[in-house]
Amino acid sequence: MLGLASDKYVQASLVNVYAKVGSVQFARKVFDAMDERDLICWSSLLTGYVQAGLAMDALGLFREMQLNGVKPDGVVLVGLLLACGVLGALDLGRWVHAYAGKNGLGSDVYLSNALIDMYAKCGSLERAQEVFMAMGEKDLFSWSSMIAGYAIHGLGAKAVGAFWSMVGNGVRPDEVCFISVLAACSHAGLVEEGQRCFEIMVSDYGIEPKVEHYGCMVDLLGRAGLLQEAMAMIHSMPMKPNAIIWRSLLNSCRLHGNIELGKWVLKQLPKFGPESGSAQILMTKMYATAEKWGEIPSIGCGKPAKTPGCSVIELDGEIHEFLMGDKVHPMSEKIYEKLDQVMRELRNVGYVPSVSEVMFDIEEEEKVGAVGVHSEKLAIAFGLLETPEGMAIRIVKNLRVCSDCHFATKLISKVFRREIVMRDKNRFHHFRDGSCSCMDFW
Ligand code: ZN
Ligand code: ZN
């Protein structure tokens, strides 16, 4: 099929084109068929992996590169840093930083921006700030990465402060930047600040709010107990509210004990149609027992998962990946034994595995029935087995952490006297001595 492509220039440009349009499997095929590959081929494929969200493959390719004695350039390093951020691979990220410094790439804007992103996502906010401060010229992405970093660490006031400094420096925020700052306000309960940002987004910058912006505002108002205002925001939307918005409002109703409005929100949910999959099933079930918050029996598994829950943990520079309920890891047997032991000890201190709460906040993609083997539980069991006592366990989860895993992790941090740092889709959770830095808002 690819027979025509024996010329090395043709091959090289095919790798580049396939990688750019997201056909990384094809790019890889051509790449593997090549006799000699220059740096551009390696970097196109690596960037292709990163853009396709295949961070593990990107790191794997980088290892091959090293084995082949190919020295990375700035483009490869930026790609690597983005992959490290996705996976929470702090050790490798630090190595890239040092390598860039040694090779005179330290002052490159793209690289610095990628470093800010990597450090913030790997939990090292101080290093992110250092890189940010040391930059001569900061562009929109430098500011946005820093603001997003503050947001995922729950530091709303700092995010807002950075936002105004950015504006003061004449940098024009874009819609993505506004999502970060609004999310930061919502996590920190900064209602007025959030409302002001939302207003100027429209009035000063002419940005039409997208469903994500409305989602942040509904969350912000709802969490603060301003449920009527949250409802008014929903009514003002020119588009249909999505499941995330309803879920957020439902959570706020639950937090503030407004069962009447909660019931009304539940009525809105079954209208979603088939695309909401398992959410549809669990919402219907939930509706039936709406009066009894949190007393819903297990409903087993919903539809097959779209995006499986996945947690990664870095150990001595190596990434270990866990999917929900998987038994692929070479230490699988020991991990499940440890998980059993952990759960036994948690039950001794009053933990009851529960899927009822989970129904309110579980990602649509994740199976409710499999809550006991959610990927973060496996990763924590592995972390407890393989890291020395007293060392913090750091985990990155691709979806939002469910309330059962959140509760279990709080207890584990107390019972096993371990600090656990978990980054989920939205933010960081620092679990210590039985509580979490998110104050149970996430
Ligand atoms: Zn979970
Ligand atoms: Zn938390």
Short mmCIF file of C-alpha atoms and ligand atoms in Angstrom, two decimals:
data_model
loop_
_atom_site.label_atom_id
_atom_site.label_comp_id
_atom_site.label_asym_id
_atom_site.label_seq_id
_atom_site.Cartn_x
_atom_site.Cartn_y
_atom_site.Cartn_z
CA MET A 1 0.00 0.00 0.00
CA LEU A 2 2.83 2.32 0.78
CA GLY A 3 5.08 0.89 -1.91
CA LEU A 4 5.45 4.13 -3.77
CA ALA A 5 6.99 5.65 -0.76
CA SER A 6 10.46 4.22 -0.95
CA ASP A 7 12.10 7.56 -1.57
CA LYS A 8 13.32 8.86 1.75
CA TYR A 9 12.12 12.41 1.13
CA VAL A 10 8.68 11.18 0.22
CA GLN A 11 8.69 8.97 3.29
CA ALA A 12 9.75 11.82 5.53
CA SER A 13 7.02 14.08 4.26
CA LEU A 14 4.45 11.27 4.58
CA VAL A 15 5.37 10.82 8.24
CA ASN A 16 4.97 14.53 8.72
CA VAL A 17 1.63 14.76 6.92
CA TYR A 18 0.10 11.66 8.53
CA ALA A 19 1.22 12.80 11.96
CA LYS A 20 -0.18 16.29 11.38
CA VAL A 21 -3.62 15.08 10.36
CA GLY A 22 -3.80 12.75 13.34
CA SER A 23 -3.22 9.46 11.48
CA VAL A 24 -0.39 8.46 13.76
CA GLN A 25 -0.70 4.75 13.03
CA PHE A 26 0.00 5.43 9.35
CA ALA A 27 2.80 7.80 10.23
CA ARG A 28 4.30 5.06 12.39
CA LYS A 29 4.05 2.51 9.55
CA VAL A 30 5.94 4.72 7.16
CA PHE A 31 8.39 5.61 9.88
CA ASP A 32 9.10 1.94 10.64
CA ALA A 33 9.66 1.20 6.96
CA MET A 34 12.35 3.84 6.61
CA ASP A 35 16.03 2.91 6.42
CA GLU A 36 17.27 6.16 7.81
CA ARG A 37 15.35 8.76 9.73
CA ASP A 38 16.39 12.30 10.33
CA LEU A 39 15.54 14.37 13.37
CA ILE A 40 12.52 15.92 11.61
CA CYS A 41 10.94 12.46 11.19
CA TRP A 42 11.36 11.68 14.87
CA SER A 43 10.03 15.03 15.90
CA SER A 44 7.02 14.90 13.53
CA LEU A 45 5.99 11.52 14.87
CA LEU A 46 6.53 12.51 18.48
CA THR A 47 4.52 15.71 18.04
CA GLY A 48 1.83 13.65 16.29
CA TYR A 49 1.57 11.35 19.32
CA VAL A 50 1.30 14.29 21.68
CA GLN A 51 -1.38 15.98 19.58
CA ALA A 52 -3.36 12.75 19.40
CA GLY A 53 -3.28 12.56 23.20
CA LEU A 54 -1.01 9.49 23.14
CA ALA A 55 1.42 10.67 25.78
CA MET A 56 2.72 7.19 26.67
CA ASP A 57 3.55 6.53 23.02
CA ALA A 58 5.37 9.86 22.85
CA LEU A 59 7.56 8.90 25.80
CA GLY A 60 8.14 5.45 24.29
CA LEU A 61 9.28 7.02 21.04
CA PHE A 62 11.61 9.31 22.92
CA ARG A 63 13.25 6.27 24.53
CA GLU A 64 13.76 4.76 21.08
CA MET A 65 15.27 8.04 19.99
CA GLN A 66 17.77 7.89 22.80
CA LEU A 67 18.64 4.27 22.00
CA ASN A 68 19.27 5.33 18.41
CA GLY A 69 21.54 8.12 19.57
CA VAL A 70 19.36 10.88 18.12
CA LYS A 71 19.72 14.16 19.99
CA PRO A 72 16.41 15.96 20.61
CA ASP A 73 15.86 19.55 19.46
CA GLY A 74 13.55 22.19 20.89
CA VAL A 75 10.46 20.85 19.10
CA VAL A 76 10.97 17.38 20.54
CA LEU A 77 11.55 18.79 24.00
CA VAL A 78 8.35 20.85 23.87
CA GLY A 79 6.43 17.73 22.78
CA LEU A 80 8.01 15.73 25.58
CA LEU A 81 7.13 18.34 28.18
CA LEU A 82 3.49 18.35 27.07
CA ALA A 83 3.44 14.55 27.37
CA CYS A 84 5.04 14.75 30.83
CA GLY A 85 2.33 17.20 31.89
CA VAL A 86 -0.42 14.84 30.76
CA LEU A 87 1.12 11.93 32.63
CA GLY A 88 2.40 13.80 35.67
CA ALA A 89 5.91 12.58 34.84
CA LEU A 90 7.82 15.05 36.96
CA ASP A 91 11.19 13.25 36.93
CA LEU A 92 11.38 13.17 33.15
CA GLY A 93 10.09 16.73 32.98
CA ARG A 94 12.89 17.89 35.25
CA TRP A 95 15.39 16.04 33.08
CA VAL A 96 14.09 17.83 29.99
CA HIS A 97 14.42 21.17 31.80
CA ALA A 98 18.04 20.45 32.73
CA TYR A 99 18.82 19.17 29.25
CA ALA A 100 17.35 22.28 27.64
CA GLY A 101 19.42 24.48 29.94
CA LYS A 102 22.63 22.63 29.08
CA ASN A 103 21.92 22.88 25.37
CA GLY A 104 21.21 26.58 25.33
CA LEU A 105 17.44 26.25 24.77
CA GLY A 106 16.50 27.65 28.17
CA SER A 107 15.31 31.05 26.96
CA ASP A 108 13.04 29.82 24.18
CA VAL A 109 9.48 31.10 24.72
CA TYR A 110 7.77 27.90 23.52
CA LEU A 111 9.95 25.80 25.74
CA SER A 112 9.39 28.03 28.76
CA ASN A 113 5.64 27.93 28.20
CA ALA A 114 5.78 24.15 28.00
CA LEU A 115 7.85 24.07 31.20
CA ILE A 116 5.25 26.16 33.06
CA ASP A 117 2.52 23.81 31.87
CA MET A 118 4.53 20.71 32.80
CA TYR A 119 5.53 21.87 36.29
CA ALA A 120 2.03 23.10 37.11
CA LYS A 121 0.42 19.85 35.93
CA CYS A 122 3.01 17.75 37.73
CA GLY A 123 2.17 19.47 41.02
CA SER A 124 5.26 21.64 41.25
CA LEU A 125 3.66 25.07 41.16
CA GLU A 126 6.71 26.81 42.64
CA ARG A 127 8.92 25.69 39.79
CA ALA A 128 6.25 26.79 37.32
CA GLN A 129 6.31 30.23 38.93
CA GLU A 130 10.12 30.35 38.79
CA VAL A 131 10.14 29.63 35.08
CA PHE A 132 7.36 32.17 34.55
CA MET A 133 9.18 34.90 36.53
CA ALA A 134 12.45 34.25 34.72
CA MET A 135 10.89 34.77 31.30
CA GLY A 136 11.83 37.98 29.51
CA GLU A 137 8.83 38.33 27.25
CA LYS A 138 5.60 36.58 28.19
CA ASP A 139 2.99 35.82 25.56
CA LEU A 140 -0.65 34.80 25.97
CA PHE A 141 0.33 31.15 26.44
CA SER A 142 2.79 31.98 29.22
CA TRP A 143 0.08 33.82 31.14
CA SER A 144 -2.60 31.27 30.31
CA SER A 145 -0.44 28.38 31.46
CA MET A 146 0.29 30.13 34.74
CA ILE A 147 -3.38 31.03 35.30
CA ALA A 148 -4.45 27.47 34.48
CA GLY A 149 -1.77 26.25 36.91
CA TYR A 150 -3.20 28.36 39.73
CA ALA A 151 -6.69 27.19 38.80
CA ILE A 152 -5.94 23.46 39.01
CA HIS A 153 -4.21 24.02 42.35
CA GLY A 154 -7.34 25.71 43.69
CA LEU A 155 -5.62 29.11 44.10
CA GLY A 156 -8.42 31.30 42.82
CA ALA A 157 -7.15 34.64 44.12
CA LYS A 158 -3.74 34.09 42.53
CA ALA A 159 -5.31 33.10 39.22
CA VAL A 160 -7.43 36.23 39.23
CA GLY A 161 -4.40 38.34 40.22
CA ALA A 162 -2.37 36.92 37.34
CA PHE A 163 -5.27 37.51 35.00
CA TRP A 164 -5.40 41.23 35.83
CA SER A 165 -1.61 41.53 35.56
CA MET A 166 -1.82 39.97 32.14
CA VAL A 167 -4.49 42.43 31.05
CA GLY A 168 -2.43 45.25 32.60
CA ASN A 169 0.51 44.14 30.50
CA GLY A 170 -1.53 44.56 27.36
CA VAL A 171 -1.93 40.86 26.61
CA ARG A 172 -5.36 40.07 25.22
CA PRO A 173 -7.00 37.04 26.89
CA ASP A 174 -8.68 34.48 24.64
CA GLU A 175 -11.65 32.25 25.39
CA VAL A 176 -9.49 29.44 26.78
CA CYS A 177 -7.85 31.83 29.21
CA PHE A 178 -11.29 32.93 30.40
CA ILE A 179 -12.29 29.32 31.05
CA SER A 180 -9.25 28.95 33.33
CA VAL A 181 -9.91 32.10 35.27
CA LEU A 182 -13.63 31.36 35.65
CA ALA A 183 -12.90 27.81 36.77
CA ALA A 184 -10.43 29.20 39.31
CA CYS A 185 -13.07 31.58 40.66
CA SER A 186 -15.57 28.77 40.94
CA HIS A 187 -13.15 26.48 42.83
CA ALA A 188 -12.31 29.28 45.25
CA GLY A 189 -15.83 30.66 45.64
CA LEU A 190 -14.89 34.09 44.24
CA VAL A 191 -18.36 35.05 43.05
CA GLU A 192 -17.90 38.75 42.34
CA GLU A 193 -14.54 38.29 40.66
CA GLY A 194 -15.97 35.58 38.46
CA GLN A 195 -19.00 37.66 37.51
CA ARG A 196 -16.75 40.59 36.63
CA CYS A 197 -14.51 38.45 34.41
CA PHE A 198 -17.56 37.00 32.68
CA GLU A 199 -18.89 40.51 32.00
CA ILE A 200 -15.68 41.94 30.59
CA MET A 201 -15.19 38.87 28.44
CA VAL A 202 -18.30 39.93 26.54
CA SER A 203 -18.18 43.71 26.88
CA ASP A 204 -14.44 44.42 26.53
CA TYR A 205 -13.23 41.51 24.45
CA GLY A 206 -16.28 40.66 22.39
CA ILE A 207 -15.98 36.95 23.13
CA GLU A 208 -19.26 35.05 22.82
CA PRO A 209 -19.54 32.81 25.90
CA LYS A 210 -19.39 29.11 25.02
CA VAL A 211 -21.09 26.34 26.93
CA GLU A 212 -17.90 25.90 29.02
CA HIS A 213 -18.03 29.51 30.18
CA TYR A 214 -21.67 29.15 31.17
CA GLY A 215 -20.78 25.91 32.91
CA CYS A 216 -18.19 27.69 35.06
CA MET A 217 -20.68 30.41 35.96
CA VAL A 218 -23.44 27.95 36.89
CA ASP A 219 -20.93 26.11 39.04
CA LEU A 220 -19.65 29.32 40.63
CA LEU A 221 -23.12 30.61 41.50
CA GLY A 222 -24.48 27.23 42.53
CA ARG A 223 -21.64 26.42 44.88
CA ALA A 224 -22.05 29.77 46.55
CA GLY A 225 -25.69 28.88 47.19
CA LEU A 226 -27.02 31.38 44.63
CA LEU A 227 -29.23 28.75 43.06
CA GLN A 228 -31.77 31.17 41.58
CA GLU A 229 -28.95 33.12 39.93
CA ALA A 230 -27.51 29.87 38.62
CA MET A 231 -30.90 29.01 37.13
CA ALA A 232 -31.16 32.49 35.58
CA MET A 233 -27.73 31.93 34.00
CA ILE A 234 -28.96 28.65 32.50
CA HIS A 235 -32.07 30.37 31.11
CA SER A 236 -29.89 33.06 29.56
CA MET A 237 -27.90 30.53 27.55
CA PRO A 238 -28.44 30.67 23.81
CA MET A 239 -27.52 26.97 23.54
CA LYS A 240 -28.89 23.90 25.33
CA PRO A 241 -27.25 23.21 28.67
CA ASN A 242 -25.19 20.03 28.60
CA ALA A 243 -25.09 17.21 31.14
CA ILE A 244 -22.11 18.75 32.93
CA ILE A 245 -24.09 21.90 33.66
CA TRP A 246 -27.09 20.00 35.02
CA ARG A 247 -24.84 17.79 37.10
CA SER A 248 -23.11 20.81 38.54
CA LEU A 249 -26.44 22.42 39.44
CA LEU A 250 -27.66 19.16 40.91
CA ASN A 251 -24.57 18.99 43.09
CA SER A 252 -25.19 22.53 44.27
CA CYS A 253 -28.80 21.66 45.10
CA ARG A 254 -27.55 18.75 47.14
CA LEU A 255 -24.92 20.83 48.92
CA HIS A 256 -27.41 23.51 49.83
CA GLY A 257 -30.25 21.11 50.58
CA ASN A 258 -32.61 22.47 47.95
CA ILE A 259 -34.55 19.31 47.17
CA GLU A 260 -37.32 21.10 45.26
CA LEU A 261 -34.98 22.56 42.68
CA GLY A 262 -32.97 19.32 42.68
CA LYS A 263 -36.08 17.39 41.69
CA TRP A 264 -36.76 19.84 38.92
CA VAL A 265 -33.20 19.48 37.63
CA LEU A 266 -33.56 15.72 37.68
CA LYS A 267 -36.62 16.08 35.45
CA GLN A 268 -34.47 17.88 32.90
CA LEU A 269 -31.97 15.07 32.76
CA PRO A 270 -33.76 12.19 31.01
CA LYS A 271 -34.26 14.45 28.01
CA PHE A 272 -30.70 13.98 26.97
CA GLY A 273 -31.26 11.17 24.56
CA PRO A 274 -29.10 8.21 23.76
CA GLU A 275 -25.79 10.01 23.58
CA SER A 276 -25.56 10.36 27.33
CA GLY A 277 -25.33 6.57 27.69
CA SER A 278 -24.83 5.41 31.23
CA ALA A 279 -25.68 8.84 32.56
CA GLN A 280 -29.19 8.30 31.26
CA ILE A 281 -29.57 5.07 33.18
CA LEU A 282 -28.22 6.41 36.40
CA MET A 283 -30.15 9.63 36.19
CA THR A 284 -33.41 7.76 35.64
CA LYS A 285 -32.68 5.59 38.63
CA MET A 286 -31.78 8.62 40.62
CA TYR A 287 -35.04 10.28 39.73
CA ALA A 288 -36.96 7.40 41.21
CA THR A 289 -35.38 7.97 44.59
CA ALA A 290 -34.83 11.68 44.44
CA GLU A 291 -36.32 12.24 47.88
CA LYS A 292 -33.71 10.10 49.52
CA TRP A 293 -30.48 11.71 48.57
CA GLY A 294 -27.78 9.13 48.58
CA GLU A 295 -29.83 5.99 49.12
CA ILE A 296 -29.78 4.59 45.66
CA PRO A 297 -28.96 0.91 45.24
CA SER A 298 -26.20 -0.29 42.98
CA ILE A 299 -27.31 -0.53 39.38
CA GLY A 300 -24.36 -2.48 38.06
CA CYS A 301 -22.58 -1.40 34.95
CA GLY A 302 -24.02 1.04 32.50
CA LYS A 303 -23.19 1.11 28.82
CA PRO A 304 -19.65 0.32 27.78
CA ALA A 305 -17.27 3.07 28.73
CA LYS A 306 -16.31 5.62 26.09
CA THR A 307 -13.15 6.83 27.74
CA PRO A 308 -11.99 4.30 30.26
CA GLY A 309 -10.85 5.69 33.58
CA CYS A 310 -7.08 5.61 33.70
CA SER A 311 -4.62 6.55 36.43
CA VAL A 312 -0.87 6.82 36.14
CA ILE A 313 1.84 6.93 38.76
CA GLU A 314 5.50 7.68 38.15
CA LEU A 315 8.05 5.62 40.01
CA ASP A 316 11.79 6.17 39.57
CA GLY A 317 11.20 7.78 36.22
CA GLU A 318 8.97 4.98 34.97
CA ILE A 319 5.27 5.44 34.27
CA HIS A 320 2.84 2.81 35.52
CA GLU A 321 -0.60 2.95 34.00
CA PHE A 322 -3.79 1.47 35.44
CA LEU A 323 -7.13 1.15 33.73
CA MET A 324 -10.32 0.55 35.65
CA GLY A 325 -10.31 -3.06 36.84
CA ASP A 326 -7.35 -4.09 34.71
CA LYS A 327 -5.06 -6.99 35.53
CA VAL A 328 -2.34 -6.18 33.04
CA HIS A 329 0.29 -4.90 35.41
CA PRO A 330 2.98 -7.51 36.19
CA MET A 331 2.34 -6.99 39.90
CA SER A 332 -1.40 -7.25 39.46
CA GLU A 333 -1.94 -10.05 41.96
CA LYS A 334 -0.08 -8.27 44.74
CA ILE A 335 -1.86 -5.03 43.93
CA TYR A 336 -5.31 -6.58 44.30
CA GLU A 337 -4.23 -8.24 47.55
CA LYS A 338 -3.08 -4.87 48.84
CA LEU A 339 -6.31 -3.23 47.70
CA ASP A 340 -8.29 -5.86 49.62
CA GLN A 341 -6.25 -5.19 52.73
CA VAL A 342 -6.68 -1.42 52.33
CA MET A 343 -10.44 -1.74 51.94
CA ARG A 344 -10.64 -4.01 55.00
CA GLU A 345 -8.82 -1.45 57.10
CA LEU A 346 -11.02 1.33 55.79
CA ARG A 347 -14.15 -0.62 56.69
CA ASN A 348 -12.77 -0.91 60.23
CA VAL A 349 -12.92 2.86 60.47
CA GLY A 350 -16.43 3.08 59.11
CA TYR A 351 -15.98 3.22 55.33
CA VAL A 352 -18.90 1.85 53.37
CA PRO A 353 -18.28 1.42 49.65
CA SER A 354 -21.00 3.39 48.00
CA VAL A 355 -22.16 4.04 44.52
CA SER A 356 -25.10 6.21 45.49
CA GLU A 357 -23.17 9.45 45.82
CA VAL A 358 -21.10 8.47 42.84
CA MET A 359 -24.17 8.68 40.67
CA PHE A 360 -24.34 12.38 41.17
CA ASP A 361 -20.87 13.10 40.07
CA ILE A 362 -19.40 10.22 38.14
CA GLU A 363 -18.04 10.90 34.70
CA GLU A 364 -20.38 9.61 32.07
CA GLU A 365 -17.53 7.56 30.69
CA GLU A 366 -16.87 5.66 33.86
CA LYS A 367 -18.78 2.64 35.03
CA VAL A 368 -20.67 3.05 38.25
CA GLY A 369 -20.71 -0.65 39.13
CA ALA A 370 -16.93 -0.92 39.04
CA VAL A 371 -16.36 1.71 41.68
CA GLY A 372 -14.32 -0.70 43.86
CA VAL A 373 -11.70 -1.11 41.14
CA HIS A 374 -11.59 2.40 39.77
CA SER A 375 -8.13 3.02 38.40
CA GLU A 376 -7.08 5.43 41.15
CA LYS A 377 -7.71 2.78 43.81
CA LEU A 378 -5.41 0.39 41.95
CA ALA A 379 -2.76 3.09 41.56
CA ILE A 380 -2.93 3.93 45.27
CA ALA A 381 -2.57 0.26 46.24
CA PHE A 382 0.45 0.05 43.96
CA GLY A 383 1.87 3.25 45.44
CA LEU A 384 1.46 1.92 48.98
CA LEU A 385 3.28 -1.27 47.98
CA GLU A 386 6.12 0.27 46.07
CA THR A 387 7.00 3.57 47.70
CA PRO A 388 8.76 3.95 51.04
CA GLU A 389 6.76 5.00 54.08
CA GLY A 390 6.43 8.73 54.43
CA MET A 391 6.79 9.42 50.71
CA ALA A 392 3.87 11.19 49.09
CA ILE A 393 2.01 9.14 46.47
CA ARG A 394 1.37 11.13 43.28
CA ILE A 395 -1.32 10.04 40.88
CA VAL A 396 -2.77 11.49 37.70
CA LYS A 397 -6.28 10.48 36.69
CA ASN A 398 -7.71 11.25 33.23
CA LEU A 399 -11.31 11.70 34.39
CA ARG A 400 -12.87 13.45 37.33
CA VAL A 401 -12.37 11.55 40.58
CA CYS A 402 -15.67 10.11 41.84
CA SER A 403 -16.90 10.75 45.36
CA ASP A 404 -16.32 7.18 46.51
CA CYS A 405 -12.67 7.26 45.46
CA HIS A 406 -12.37 10.73 46.96
CA PHE A 407 -13.77 9.58 50.29
CA ALA A 408 -11.69 6.39 50.31
CA THR A 409 -8.53 8.36 49.53
CA LYS A 410 -9.18 10.77 52.39
CA LEU A 411 -9.43 7.81 54.78
CA ILE A 412 -6.33 6.13 53.31
CA SER A 413 -4.33 9.30 53.92
CA LYS A 414 -5.28 9.06 57.58
CA VAL A 415 -5.21 5.33 58.22
CA PHE A 416 -1.96 4.73 56.32
CA ARG A 417 -0.45 8.11 57.25
CA ARG A 418 0.33 8.91 53.64
CA GLU A 419 0.10 12.14 51.78
CA ILE A 420 -1.59 11.49 48.45
CA VAL A 421 -1.55 14.04 45.66
CA MET A 422 -4.06 13.31 42.94
CA ARG A 423 -4.64 15.34 39.82
CA ASP A 424 -7.92 14.62 38.12
CA LYS A 425 -9.41 16.14 34.98
CA ASN A 426 -10.22 19.37 36.78
CA ARG A 427 -7.75 20.00 39.56
CA PHE A 428 -5.30 18.83 42.19
CA HIS A 429 -6.36 17.11 45.39
CA HIS A 430 -3.89 17.03 48.26
CA PHE A 431 -5.06 14.38 50.69
CA ARG A 432 -3.56 14.63 54.12
CA ASP A 433 -4.63 13.25 57.50
CA GLY A 434 -8.17 12.46 56.41
CA SER A 435 -9.02 15.59 54.49
CA CYS A 436 -8.50 17.06 51.05
CA SER A 437 -7.29 20.47 49.91
CA CYS A 438 -10.35 20.85 47.68
CA MET A 439 -12.54 20.94 50.80
CA ASP A 440 -14.77 18.43 49.02
CA PHE A 441 -15.61 20.89 46.23
CA TRP A 442 -14.37 19.60 42.92
ZN ZN B 1 -13.90 6.34 41.57
ZN ZN B 2 -10.36 16.69 46.80
#
